[in-house]
Coordinates of C-alpha atoms and ligand atoms in Angstrom, one line a residue:
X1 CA 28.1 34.5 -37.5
X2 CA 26.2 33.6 -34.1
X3 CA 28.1 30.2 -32.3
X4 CA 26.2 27.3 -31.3
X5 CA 26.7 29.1 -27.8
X6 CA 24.5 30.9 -27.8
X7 CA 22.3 29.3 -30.3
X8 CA 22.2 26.5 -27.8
X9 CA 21.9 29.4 -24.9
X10 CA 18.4 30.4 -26.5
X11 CA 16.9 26.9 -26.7
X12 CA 17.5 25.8 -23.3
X13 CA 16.6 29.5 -21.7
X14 CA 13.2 29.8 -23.5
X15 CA 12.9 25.8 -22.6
X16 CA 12.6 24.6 -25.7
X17 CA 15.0 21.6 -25.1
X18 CA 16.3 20.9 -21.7
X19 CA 19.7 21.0 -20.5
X20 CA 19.4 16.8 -19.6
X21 CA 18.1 16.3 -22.9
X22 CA 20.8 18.3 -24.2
X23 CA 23.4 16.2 -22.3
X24 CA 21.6 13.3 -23.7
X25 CA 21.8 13.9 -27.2
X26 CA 25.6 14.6 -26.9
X27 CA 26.5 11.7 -24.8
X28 CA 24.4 9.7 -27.6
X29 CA 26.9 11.3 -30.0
X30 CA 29.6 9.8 -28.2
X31 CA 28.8 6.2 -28.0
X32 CA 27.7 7.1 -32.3
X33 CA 31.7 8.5 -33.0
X34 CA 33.2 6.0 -30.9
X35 CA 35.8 4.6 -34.4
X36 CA 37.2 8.3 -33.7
X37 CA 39.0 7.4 -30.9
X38 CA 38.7 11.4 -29.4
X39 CA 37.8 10.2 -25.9
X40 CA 39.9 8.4 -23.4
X41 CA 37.3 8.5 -20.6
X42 CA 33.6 9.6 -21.2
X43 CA 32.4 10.7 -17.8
X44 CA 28.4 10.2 -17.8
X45 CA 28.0 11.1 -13.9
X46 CA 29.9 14.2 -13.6
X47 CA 27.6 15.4 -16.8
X48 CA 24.8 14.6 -14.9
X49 CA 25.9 16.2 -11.7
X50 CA 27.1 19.1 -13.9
X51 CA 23.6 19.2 -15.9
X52 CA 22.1 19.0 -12.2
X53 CA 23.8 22.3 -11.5
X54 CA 23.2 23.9 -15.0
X55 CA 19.3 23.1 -14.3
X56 CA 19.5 24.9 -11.1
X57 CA 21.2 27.9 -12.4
X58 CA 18.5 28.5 -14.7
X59 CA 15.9 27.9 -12.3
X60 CA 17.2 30.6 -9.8
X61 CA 18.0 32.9 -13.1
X62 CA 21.9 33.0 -12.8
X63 CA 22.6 31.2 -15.9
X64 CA 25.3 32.5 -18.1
X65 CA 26.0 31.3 -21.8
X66 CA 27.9 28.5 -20.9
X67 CA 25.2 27.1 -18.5
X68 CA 24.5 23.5 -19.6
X69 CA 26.4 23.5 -22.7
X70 CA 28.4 20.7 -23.1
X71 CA 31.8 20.4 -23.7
X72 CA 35.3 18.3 -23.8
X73 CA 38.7 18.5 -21.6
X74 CA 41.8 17.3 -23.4
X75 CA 43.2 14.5 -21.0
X76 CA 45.9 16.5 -19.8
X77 CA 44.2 18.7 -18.0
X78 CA 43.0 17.6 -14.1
X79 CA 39.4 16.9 -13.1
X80 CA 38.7 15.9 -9.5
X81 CA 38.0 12.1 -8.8
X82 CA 38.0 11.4 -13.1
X83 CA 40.9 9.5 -14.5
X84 CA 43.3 12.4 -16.1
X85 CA 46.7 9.6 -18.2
X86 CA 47.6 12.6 -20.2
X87 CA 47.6 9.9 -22.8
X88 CA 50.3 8.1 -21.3
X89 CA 50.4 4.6 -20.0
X90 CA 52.5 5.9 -16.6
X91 CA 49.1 8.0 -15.2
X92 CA 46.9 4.8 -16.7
X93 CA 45.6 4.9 -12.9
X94 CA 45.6 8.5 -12.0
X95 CA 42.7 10.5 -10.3
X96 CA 43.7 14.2 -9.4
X97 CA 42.1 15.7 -6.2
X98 CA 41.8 19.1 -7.7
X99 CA 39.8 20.3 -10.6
X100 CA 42.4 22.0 -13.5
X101 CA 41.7 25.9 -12.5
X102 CA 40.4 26.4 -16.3
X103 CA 38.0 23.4 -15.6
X104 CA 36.9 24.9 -12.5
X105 CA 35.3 28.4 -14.0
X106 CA 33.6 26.6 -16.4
X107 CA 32.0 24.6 -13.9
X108 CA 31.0 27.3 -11.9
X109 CA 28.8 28.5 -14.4
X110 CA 27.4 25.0 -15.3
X111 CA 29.5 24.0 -18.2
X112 CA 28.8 20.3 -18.8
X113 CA 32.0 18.0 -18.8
X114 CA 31.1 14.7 -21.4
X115 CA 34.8 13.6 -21.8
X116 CA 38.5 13.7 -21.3
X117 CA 39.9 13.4 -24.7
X118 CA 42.5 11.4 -26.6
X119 CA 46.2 13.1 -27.6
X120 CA 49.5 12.4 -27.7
X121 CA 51.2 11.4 -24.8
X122 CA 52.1 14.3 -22.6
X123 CA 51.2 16.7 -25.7
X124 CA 54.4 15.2 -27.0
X125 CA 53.5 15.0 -31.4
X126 CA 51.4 16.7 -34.1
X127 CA 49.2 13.7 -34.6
X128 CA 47.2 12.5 -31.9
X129 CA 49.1 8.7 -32.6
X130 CA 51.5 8.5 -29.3
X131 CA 49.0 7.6 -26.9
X132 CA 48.8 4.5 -25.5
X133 CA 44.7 4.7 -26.4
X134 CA 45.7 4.4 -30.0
X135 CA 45.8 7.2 -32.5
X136 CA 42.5 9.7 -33.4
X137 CA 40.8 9.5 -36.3
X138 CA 39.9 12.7 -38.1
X139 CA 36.3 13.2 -38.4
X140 CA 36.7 15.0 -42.2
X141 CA 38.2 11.9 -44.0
X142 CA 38.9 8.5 -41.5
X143 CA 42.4 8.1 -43.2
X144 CA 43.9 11.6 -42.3
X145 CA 45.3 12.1 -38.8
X146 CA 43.4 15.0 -36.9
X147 CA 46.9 16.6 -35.9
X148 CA 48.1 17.0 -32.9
X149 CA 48.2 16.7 -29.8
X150 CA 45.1 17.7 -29.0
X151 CA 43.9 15.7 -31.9
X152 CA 41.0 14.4 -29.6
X153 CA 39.2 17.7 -29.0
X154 CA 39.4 18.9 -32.3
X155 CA 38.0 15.4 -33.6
X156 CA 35.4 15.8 -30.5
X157 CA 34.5 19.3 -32.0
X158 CA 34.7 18.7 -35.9
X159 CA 31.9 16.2 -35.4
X160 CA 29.8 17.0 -33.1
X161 CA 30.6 15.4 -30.1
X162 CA 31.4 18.4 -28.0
X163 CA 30.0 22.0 -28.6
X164 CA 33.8 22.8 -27.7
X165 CA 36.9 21.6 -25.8
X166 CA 39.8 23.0 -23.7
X167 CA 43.2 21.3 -25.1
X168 CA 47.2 22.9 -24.4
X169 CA 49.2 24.5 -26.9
X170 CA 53.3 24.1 -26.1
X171 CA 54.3 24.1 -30.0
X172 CA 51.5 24.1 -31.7
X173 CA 49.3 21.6 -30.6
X174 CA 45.9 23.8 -30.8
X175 CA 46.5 25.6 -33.9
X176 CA 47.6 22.6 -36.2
X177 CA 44.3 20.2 -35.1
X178 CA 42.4 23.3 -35.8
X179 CA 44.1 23.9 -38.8
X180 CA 43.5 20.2 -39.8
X181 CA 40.1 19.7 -38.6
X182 CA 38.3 22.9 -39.8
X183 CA 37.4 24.1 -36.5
X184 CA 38.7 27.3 -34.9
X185 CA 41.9 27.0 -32.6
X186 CA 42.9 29.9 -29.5
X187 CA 46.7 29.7 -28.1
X188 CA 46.1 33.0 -25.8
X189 CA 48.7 34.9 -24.5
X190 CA 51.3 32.8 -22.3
X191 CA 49.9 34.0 -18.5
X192 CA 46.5 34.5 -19.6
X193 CA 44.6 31.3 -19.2
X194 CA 45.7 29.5 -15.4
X195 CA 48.1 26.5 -16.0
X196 CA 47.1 25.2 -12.5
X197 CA 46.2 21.5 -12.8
X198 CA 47.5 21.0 -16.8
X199 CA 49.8 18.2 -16.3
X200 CA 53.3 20.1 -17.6
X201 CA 55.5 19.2 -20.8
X202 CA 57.7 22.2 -20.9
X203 CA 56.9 25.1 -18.3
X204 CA 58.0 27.5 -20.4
X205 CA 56.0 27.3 -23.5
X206 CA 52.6 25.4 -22.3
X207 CA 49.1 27.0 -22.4
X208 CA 45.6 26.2 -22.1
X209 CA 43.3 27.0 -24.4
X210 CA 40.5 26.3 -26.6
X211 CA 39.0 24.8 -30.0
X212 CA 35.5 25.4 -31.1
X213 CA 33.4 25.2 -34.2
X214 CA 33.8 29.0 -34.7
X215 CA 34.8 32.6 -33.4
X216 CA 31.7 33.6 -31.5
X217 CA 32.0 29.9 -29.4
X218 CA 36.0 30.7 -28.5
X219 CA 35.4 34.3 -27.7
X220 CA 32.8 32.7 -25.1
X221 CA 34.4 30.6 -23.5
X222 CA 37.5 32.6 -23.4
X223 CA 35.5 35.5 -21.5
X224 CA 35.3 32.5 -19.4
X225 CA 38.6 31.1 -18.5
X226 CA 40.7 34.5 -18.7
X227 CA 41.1 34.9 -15.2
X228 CA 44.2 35.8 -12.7
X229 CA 45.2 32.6 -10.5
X230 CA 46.7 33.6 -7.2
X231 CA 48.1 30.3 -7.1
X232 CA 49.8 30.0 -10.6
X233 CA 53.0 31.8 -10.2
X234 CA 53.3 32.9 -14.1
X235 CA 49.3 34.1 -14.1
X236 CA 49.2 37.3 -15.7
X237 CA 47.9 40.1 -13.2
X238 CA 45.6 43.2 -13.6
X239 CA 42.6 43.9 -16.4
X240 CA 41.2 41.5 -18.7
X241 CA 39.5 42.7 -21.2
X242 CA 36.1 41.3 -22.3
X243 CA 36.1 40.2 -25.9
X244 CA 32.4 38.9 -27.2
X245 CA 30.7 42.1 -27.0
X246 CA 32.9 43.7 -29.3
X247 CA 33.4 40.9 -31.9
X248 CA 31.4 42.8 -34.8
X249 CA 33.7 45.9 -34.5
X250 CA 35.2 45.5 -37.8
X251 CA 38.7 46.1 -38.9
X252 CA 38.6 49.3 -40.3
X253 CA 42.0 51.0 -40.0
X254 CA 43.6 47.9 -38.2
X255 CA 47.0 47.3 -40.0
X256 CA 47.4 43.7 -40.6
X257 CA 50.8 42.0 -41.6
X258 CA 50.6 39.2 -43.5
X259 CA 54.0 37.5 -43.0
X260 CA 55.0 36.9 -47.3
X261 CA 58.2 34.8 -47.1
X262 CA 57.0 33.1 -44.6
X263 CA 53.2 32.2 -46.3
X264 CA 55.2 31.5 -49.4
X265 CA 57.1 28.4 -48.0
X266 CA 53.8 26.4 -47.6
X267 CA 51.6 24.8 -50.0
X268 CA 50.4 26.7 -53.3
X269 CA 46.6 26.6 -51.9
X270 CA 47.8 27.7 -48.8
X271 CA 49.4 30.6 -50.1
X272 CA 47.0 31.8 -52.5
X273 CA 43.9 31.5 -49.7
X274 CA 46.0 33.4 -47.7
X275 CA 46.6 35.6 -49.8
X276 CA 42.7 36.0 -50.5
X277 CA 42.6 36.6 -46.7
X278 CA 44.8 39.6 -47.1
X279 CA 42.2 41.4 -49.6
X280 CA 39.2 40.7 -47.8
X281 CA 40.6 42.5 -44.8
X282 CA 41.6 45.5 -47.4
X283 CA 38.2 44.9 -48.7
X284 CA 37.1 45.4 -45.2
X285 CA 38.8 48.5 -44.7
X286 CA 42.3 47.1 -43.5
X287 CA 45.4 48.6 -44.2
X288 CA 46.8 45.6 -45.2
X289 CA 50.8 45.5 -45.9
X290 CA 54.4 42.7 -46.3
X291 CA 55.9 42.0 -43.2
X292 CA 58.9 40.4 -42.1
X293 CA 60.0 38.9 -38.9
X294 CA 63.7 38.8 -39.2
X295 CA 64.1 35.9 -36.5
X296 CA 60.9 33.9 -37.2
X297 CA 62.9 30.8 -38.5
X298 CA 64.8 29.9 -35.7
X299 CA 62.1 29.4 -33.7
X300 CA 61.7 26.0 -34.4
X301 CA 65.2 25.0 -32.9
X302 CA 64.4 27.3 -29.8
X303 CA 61.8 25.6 -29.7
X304 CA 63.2 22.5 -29.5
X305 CA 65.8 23.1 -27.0
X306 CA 63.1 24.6 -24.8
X307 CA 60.7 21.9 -25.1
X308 CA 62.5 18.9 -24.6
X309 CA 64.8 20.0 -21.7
X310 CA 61.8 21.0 -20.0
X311 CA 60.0 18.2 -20.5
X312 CA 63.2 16.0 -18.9
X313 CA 62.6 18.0 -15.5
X314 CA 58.9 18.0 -15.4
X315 CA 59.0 14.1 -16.2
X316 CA 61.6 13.3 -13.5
X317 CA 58.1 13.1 -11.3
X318 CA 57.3 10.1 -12.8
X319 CA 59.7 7.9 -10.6
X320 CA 57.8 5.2 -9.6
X321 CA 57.5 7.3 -6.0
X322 CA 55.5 10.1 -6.5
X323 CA 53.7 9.0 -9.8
X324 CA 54.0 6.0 -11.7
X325 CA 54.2 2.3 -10.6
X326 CA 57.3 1.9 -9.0
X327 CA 59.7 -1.6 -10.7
X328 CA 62.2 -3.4 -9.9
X329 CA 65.0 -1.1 -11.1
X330 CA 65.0 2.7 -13.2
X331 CA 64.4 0.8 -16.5
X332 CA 61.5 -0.8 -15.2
X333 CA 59.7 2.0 -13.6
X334 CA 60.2 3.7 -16.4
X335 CA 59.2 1.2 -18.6
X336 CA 55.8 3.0 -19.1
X337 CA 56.6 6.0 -21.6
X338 CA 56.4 5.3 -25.2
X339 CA 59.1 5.9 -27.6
X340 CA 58.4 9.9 -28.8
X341 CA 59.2 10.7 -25.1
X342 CA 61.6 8.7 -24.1
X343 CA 63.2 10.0 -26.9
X344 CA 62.3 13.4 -25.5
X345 CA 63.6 12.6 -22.0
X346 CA 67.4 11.5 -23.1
X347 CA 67.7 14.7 -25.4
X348 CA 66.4 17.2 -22.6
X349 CA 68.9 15.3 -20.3
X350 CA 71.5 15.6 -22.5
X351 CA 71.4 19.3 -22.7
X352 CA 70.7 19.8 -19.3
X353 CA 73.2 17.4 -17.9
X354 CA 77.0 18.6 -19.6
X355 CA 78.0 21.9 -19.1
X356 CA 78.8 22.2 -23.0
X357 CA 75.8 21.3 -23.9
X358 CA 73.5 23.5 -20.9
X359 CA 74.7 26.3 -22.6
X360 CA 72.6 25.4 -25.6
X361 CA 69.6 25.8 -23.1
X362 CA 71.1 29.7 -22.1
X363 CA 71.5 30.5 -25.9
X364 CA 67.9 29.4 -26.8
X365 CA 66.9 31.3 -23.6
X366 CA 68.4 34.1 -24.9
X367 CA 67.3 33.6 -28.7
X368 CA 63.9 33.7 -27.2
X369 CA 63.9 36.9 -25.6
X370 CA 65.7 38.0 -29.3
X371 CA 62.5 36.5 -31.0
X372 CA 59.9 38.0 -28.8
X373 CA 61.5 41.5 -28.8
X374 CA 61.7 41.1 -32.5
X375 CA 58.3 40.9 -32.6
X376 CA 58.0 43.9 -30.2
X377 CA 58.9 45.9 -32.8
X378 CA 56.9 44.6 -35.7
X379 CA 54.1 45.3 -33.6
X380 CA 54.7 48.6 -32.9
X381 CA 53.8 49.2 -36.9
X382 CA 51.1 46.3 -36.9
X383 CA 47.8 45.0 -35.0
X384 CA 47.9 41.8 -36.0
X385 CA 49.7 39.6 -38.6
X386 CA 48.6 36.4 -40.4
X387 CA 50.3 34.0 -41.8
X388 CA 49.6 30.0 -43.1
X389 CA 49.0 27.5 -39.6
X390 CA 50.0 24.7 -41.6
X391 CA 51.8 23.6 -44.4
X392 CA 48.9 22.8 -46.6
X393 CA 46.1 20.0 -45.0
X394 CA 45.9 17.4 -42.9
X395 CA 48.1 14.7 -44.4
X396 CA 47.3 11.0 -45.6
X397 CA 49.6 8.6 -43.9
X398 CA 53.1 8.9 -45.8
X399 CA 52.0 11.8 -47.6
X400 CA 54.8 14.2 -47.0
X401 CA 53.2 17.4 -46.5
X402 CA 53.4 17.7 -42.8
X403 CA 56.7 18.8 -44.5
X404 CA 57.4 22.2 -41.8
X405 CA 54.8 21.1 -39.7
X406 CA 55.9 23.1 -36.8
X407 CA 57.5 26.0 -38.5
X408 CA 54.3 27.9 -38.9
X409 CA 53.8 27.5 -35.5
X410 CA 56.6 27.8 -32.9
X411 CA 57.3 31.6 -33.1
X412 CA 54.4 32.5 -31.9
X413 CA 54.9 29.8 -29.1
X414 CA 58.3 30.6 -27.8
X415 CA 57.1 34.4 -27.8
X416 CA 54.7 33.7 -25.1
X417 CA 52.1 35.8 -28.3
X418 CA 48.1 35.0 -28.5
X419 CA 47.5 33.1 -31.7
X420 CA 44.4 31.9 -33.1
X421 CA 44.1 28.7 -36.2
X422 CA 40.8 29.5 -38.2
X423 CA 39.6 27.8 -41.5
X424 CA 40.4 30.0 -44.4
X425 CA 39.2 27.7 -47.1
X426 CA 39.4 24.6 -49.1
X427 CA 41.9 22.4 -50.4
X428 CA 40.7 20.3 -53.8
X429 CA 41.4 17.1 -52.1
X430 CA 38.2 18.5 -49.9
X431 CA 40.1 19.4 -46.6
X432 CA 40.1 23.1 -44.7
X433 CA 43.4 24.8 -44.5
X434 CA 43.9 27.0 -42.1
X435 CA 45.2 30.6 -41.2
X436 CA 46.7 32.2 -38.4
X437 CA 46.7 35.4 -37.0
X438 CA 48.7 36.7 -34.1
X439 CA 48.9 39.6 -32.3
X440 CA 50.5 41.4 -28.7
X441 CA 50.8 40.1 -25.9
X442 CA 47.2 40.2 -23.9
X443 CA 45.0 41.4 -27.1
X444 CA 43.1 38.7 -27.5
X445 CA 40.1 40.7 -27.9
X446 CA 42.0 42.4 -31.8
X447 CA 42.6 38.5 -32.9
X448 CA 39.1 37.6 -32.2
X449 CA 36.9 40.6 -34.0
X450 CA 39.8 40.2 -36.9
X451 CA 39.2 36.4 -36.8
X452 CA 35.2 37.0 -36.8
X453 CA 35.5 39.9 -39.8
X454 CA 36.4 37.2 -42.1
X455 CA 34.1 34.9 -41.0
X456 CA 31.1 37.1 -41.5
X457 CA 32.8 38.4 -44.9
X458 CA 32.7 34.2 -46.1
X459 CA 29.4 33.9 -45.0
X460 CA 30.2 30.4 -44.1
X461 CA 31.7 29.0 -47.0
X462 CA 35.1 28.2 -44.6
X463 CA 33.1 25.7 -42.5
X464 CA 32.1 22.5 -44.0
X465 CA 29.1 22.1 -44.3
X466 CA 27.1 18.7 -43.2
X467 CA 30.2 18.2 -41.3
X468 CA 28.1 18.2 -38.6
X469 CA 25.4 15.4 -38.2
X470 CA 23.3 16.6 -35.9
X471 CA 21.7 20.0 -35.4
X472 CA 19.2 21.9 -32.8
Ligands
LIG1 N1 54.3 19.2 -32.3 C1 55.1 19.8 -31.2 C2 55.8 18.8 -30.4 O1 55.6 17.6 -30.6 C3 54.2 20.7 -30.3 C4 53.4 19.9 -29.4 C5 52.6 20.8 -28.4 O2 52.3 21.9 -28.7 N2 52.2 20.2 -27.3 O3 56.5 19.1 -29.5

């Protein structure tokens, strides 16, 4: 299936709309979705600068397929002179000097920023609802959450608001507003993507990376952002490869895993459109076979452990001093976080603080590395596994089946492993559920042709259709 992309590449290269027109409509769409609650700031003048710049690319014929198409940042990542609160209330007046490194690429080759977009505060949830903007609506049914946290950019996506959106994955937070949303969800490999200028929750475990209404649009913009960052110490060096040439290469021969005891814990229509997943890709000329991955369920508590001691030393910046408004005492200048990260901060200083419980830090260090070698060896027999991204779909508020929420999720995360969320179907309460597939370290390139086989072989039918109110 062609992306908007380069749909969108076409019209405004044969000048058959024009990239301010373009950054019109969008902005229009905006100010139309507004009850969503997906932006925090919409920034106009840097859309016209960068529509400015995408004109004059075109004009002197350097124009690549991102020129002029516009696009979303999740608020957490650092654009130069715009306000950047990571949805907190402590950064309510913050205005990086630097561009987020992932941000800057883009730019270079004309990308169009509309937004900065709503999520929970410092990435810190699964449903876009701890911000201090208020929680995001999801586009597919007003009374479901769009996941989180980077609920805003998959809302900003799912309905048209932004052809596609850079958002951070720590736990999760990609995959599961992909999942929920219906659009298509890339955690790449830890390293890959710079984290230069993402605003950190937990060092260890964050990444940038992307959401877009389908494969073709992420394997773009991922050609796009893959880059090595001299200045990000954990920046992967050496060859990248290129991935949207070779999207159509099929999957014959691949051998795909599909994890069974661990798609058989989620929803009944989960399972069985996984399951259908499986025998298209046999269909398609996989060799398609059970797999297990011995330590997959304790991820979630490494995860944990990880996360929120982390996320106690990054936040210790916030002091009033160096960020923040500075009170009368601690409590005051502190006063600013909401309760999901306070919450956060006293746990992660707990287990960083007594030497009892530091040790729990060291084991899930070491449970880690147990996990990711664990998966070195099932991917010396595999290509690529899949398995369920979420329990079943987005939830209704009380509904209880955000039941495992981030069990589908975390092994992946804490294995530093590329992942990809993609719609696999439907759900008969009308909502996409979504499937997973994960691969080595660095191959990016396998998840994105397997991810864009079973798209072509549904010929659509995962995508909602009308979903979209506006077309080109
Ligand atoms: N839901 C998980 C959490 O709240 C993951 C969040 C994330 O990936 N940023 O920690």
């Amino acid at each position: 299936m062609k992306g908007k992309i380069e749909k969108l590449h076409k019209l405004l290269k044969n000048k058959e709309i024009s990239p301010f027109s373009l950054t019109e409509k969008y902005l229009e769409r905006i100010k139309e979705e507004k009850p969503l609650n997906a932006f925090i700031t919409v920034t106009e003048k840097e859309a016209h600068e960068n529509t400015r710049y995408a004109e004059k690319l075109f004009d002197e014929g350097k124009d690549t397929l991102l020129s002029g198409i516009p696009m979303s940042l999740k608020d957490n990542l650092s654009s130069c002179g715009i306000l950047t609160t990571a949805g907190s209330n402590v950064l309510s007046d913050y205005y990086p000097v630097n561009d987020a490194h992932t941000y800057a690429c883009l730019k270079k080759e004309g990308a169009v920023l509309l937004g900065k977009n709503n999520m929970d505060e410092f990435g810190m949830g699964a449903s876009s609802d701890t911000s201090f903007k208020g929680a995001v609506i999801n586009p597919l049914d007003e009374k479901r959450s769009p996941g989180g946290s980077s609920g805003g950019s998959a809302a900003a996506v799912a309905s048209g608001c932004a052809v596609y959106s850079l958002g951070s994955d720590t736990g999760g937070s990609i995959r599961l507003p992909a999942s929920y949303t219906g659009t298509v969800g890339l955690c790449p490999t830890y390293g890959a993507l710079s984290r230069r200028g993402l605003i950190a929750h937990s060092s260890l475990l964050d990444r940038v990376g992307i959401i877009a209404g389908s494969v073709s649009d992420v394997s773009a913009v991922f050609d796009a952002v893959n880059r090595f960052d001299e200045r990000d110490m954990t920046s992967i060096k050496g060859d990248r490869k290129k991935t949207y040439g070779n999207l159509s290469d099929g999957v014959k021969g691949l051998k795909v895993g599909i994890i069974l005891d661990v798609t058989d814990k989620a929803h009944d229509e989960t399972k069985k459109h996984i399951k259908r997943a499986a025998e298209t890709y046999r269909l398609l000329g996989a060799e398609v076979s059970d797999v297990k991955v011995p330590a997959w369920d304790k991820a979630d508590e490494i995860y944990s452990v990880i996360a929120t001691s982390d996320a106690a030393s990054n936040l210790a910046r916030y002091d009033g001093v160096r960020y923040g408004e500075r009170g009368n005492s601690v409590v005051d200048t502190r006063e600013g976080f909401g309760d999901e990260v306070r919450m956060r901060i006293l746990l992660g200083n707990a287990i960083l603080t007594s030497e009892k419980e530091l040790s729990l830090r060291k084991k899930a260090e070491a449970e880690r590395c147990r996990l990711a070698e664990s998966f070195k060896e099932v991917f010396g027999r595999f290509d690529i596994l899949i398995s369920p991204s979420a329990f079943h779909t987005a939830p209704l508020p009380g509904e209880n089946t955000e039941l495992l929420k981030d069990y589908f999720l975390t092994a992946a995360s804490v294995s530093h492993l590329p992942s990809l969320s993609m719609p696999v179907g439907f759900s008969e309460n009308g909502m996409p559920l979504g499937m997973m597939i994960t691969a080595k370290w660095m191959n990016e390139d396998v998840i994105l042709r397997v991810a864009y086989a079973f798209e072509d072989a549904m010929q659509g039918e995962i995508y909602k259709k009308g979903a979209e109110k506006f077309e080109f």
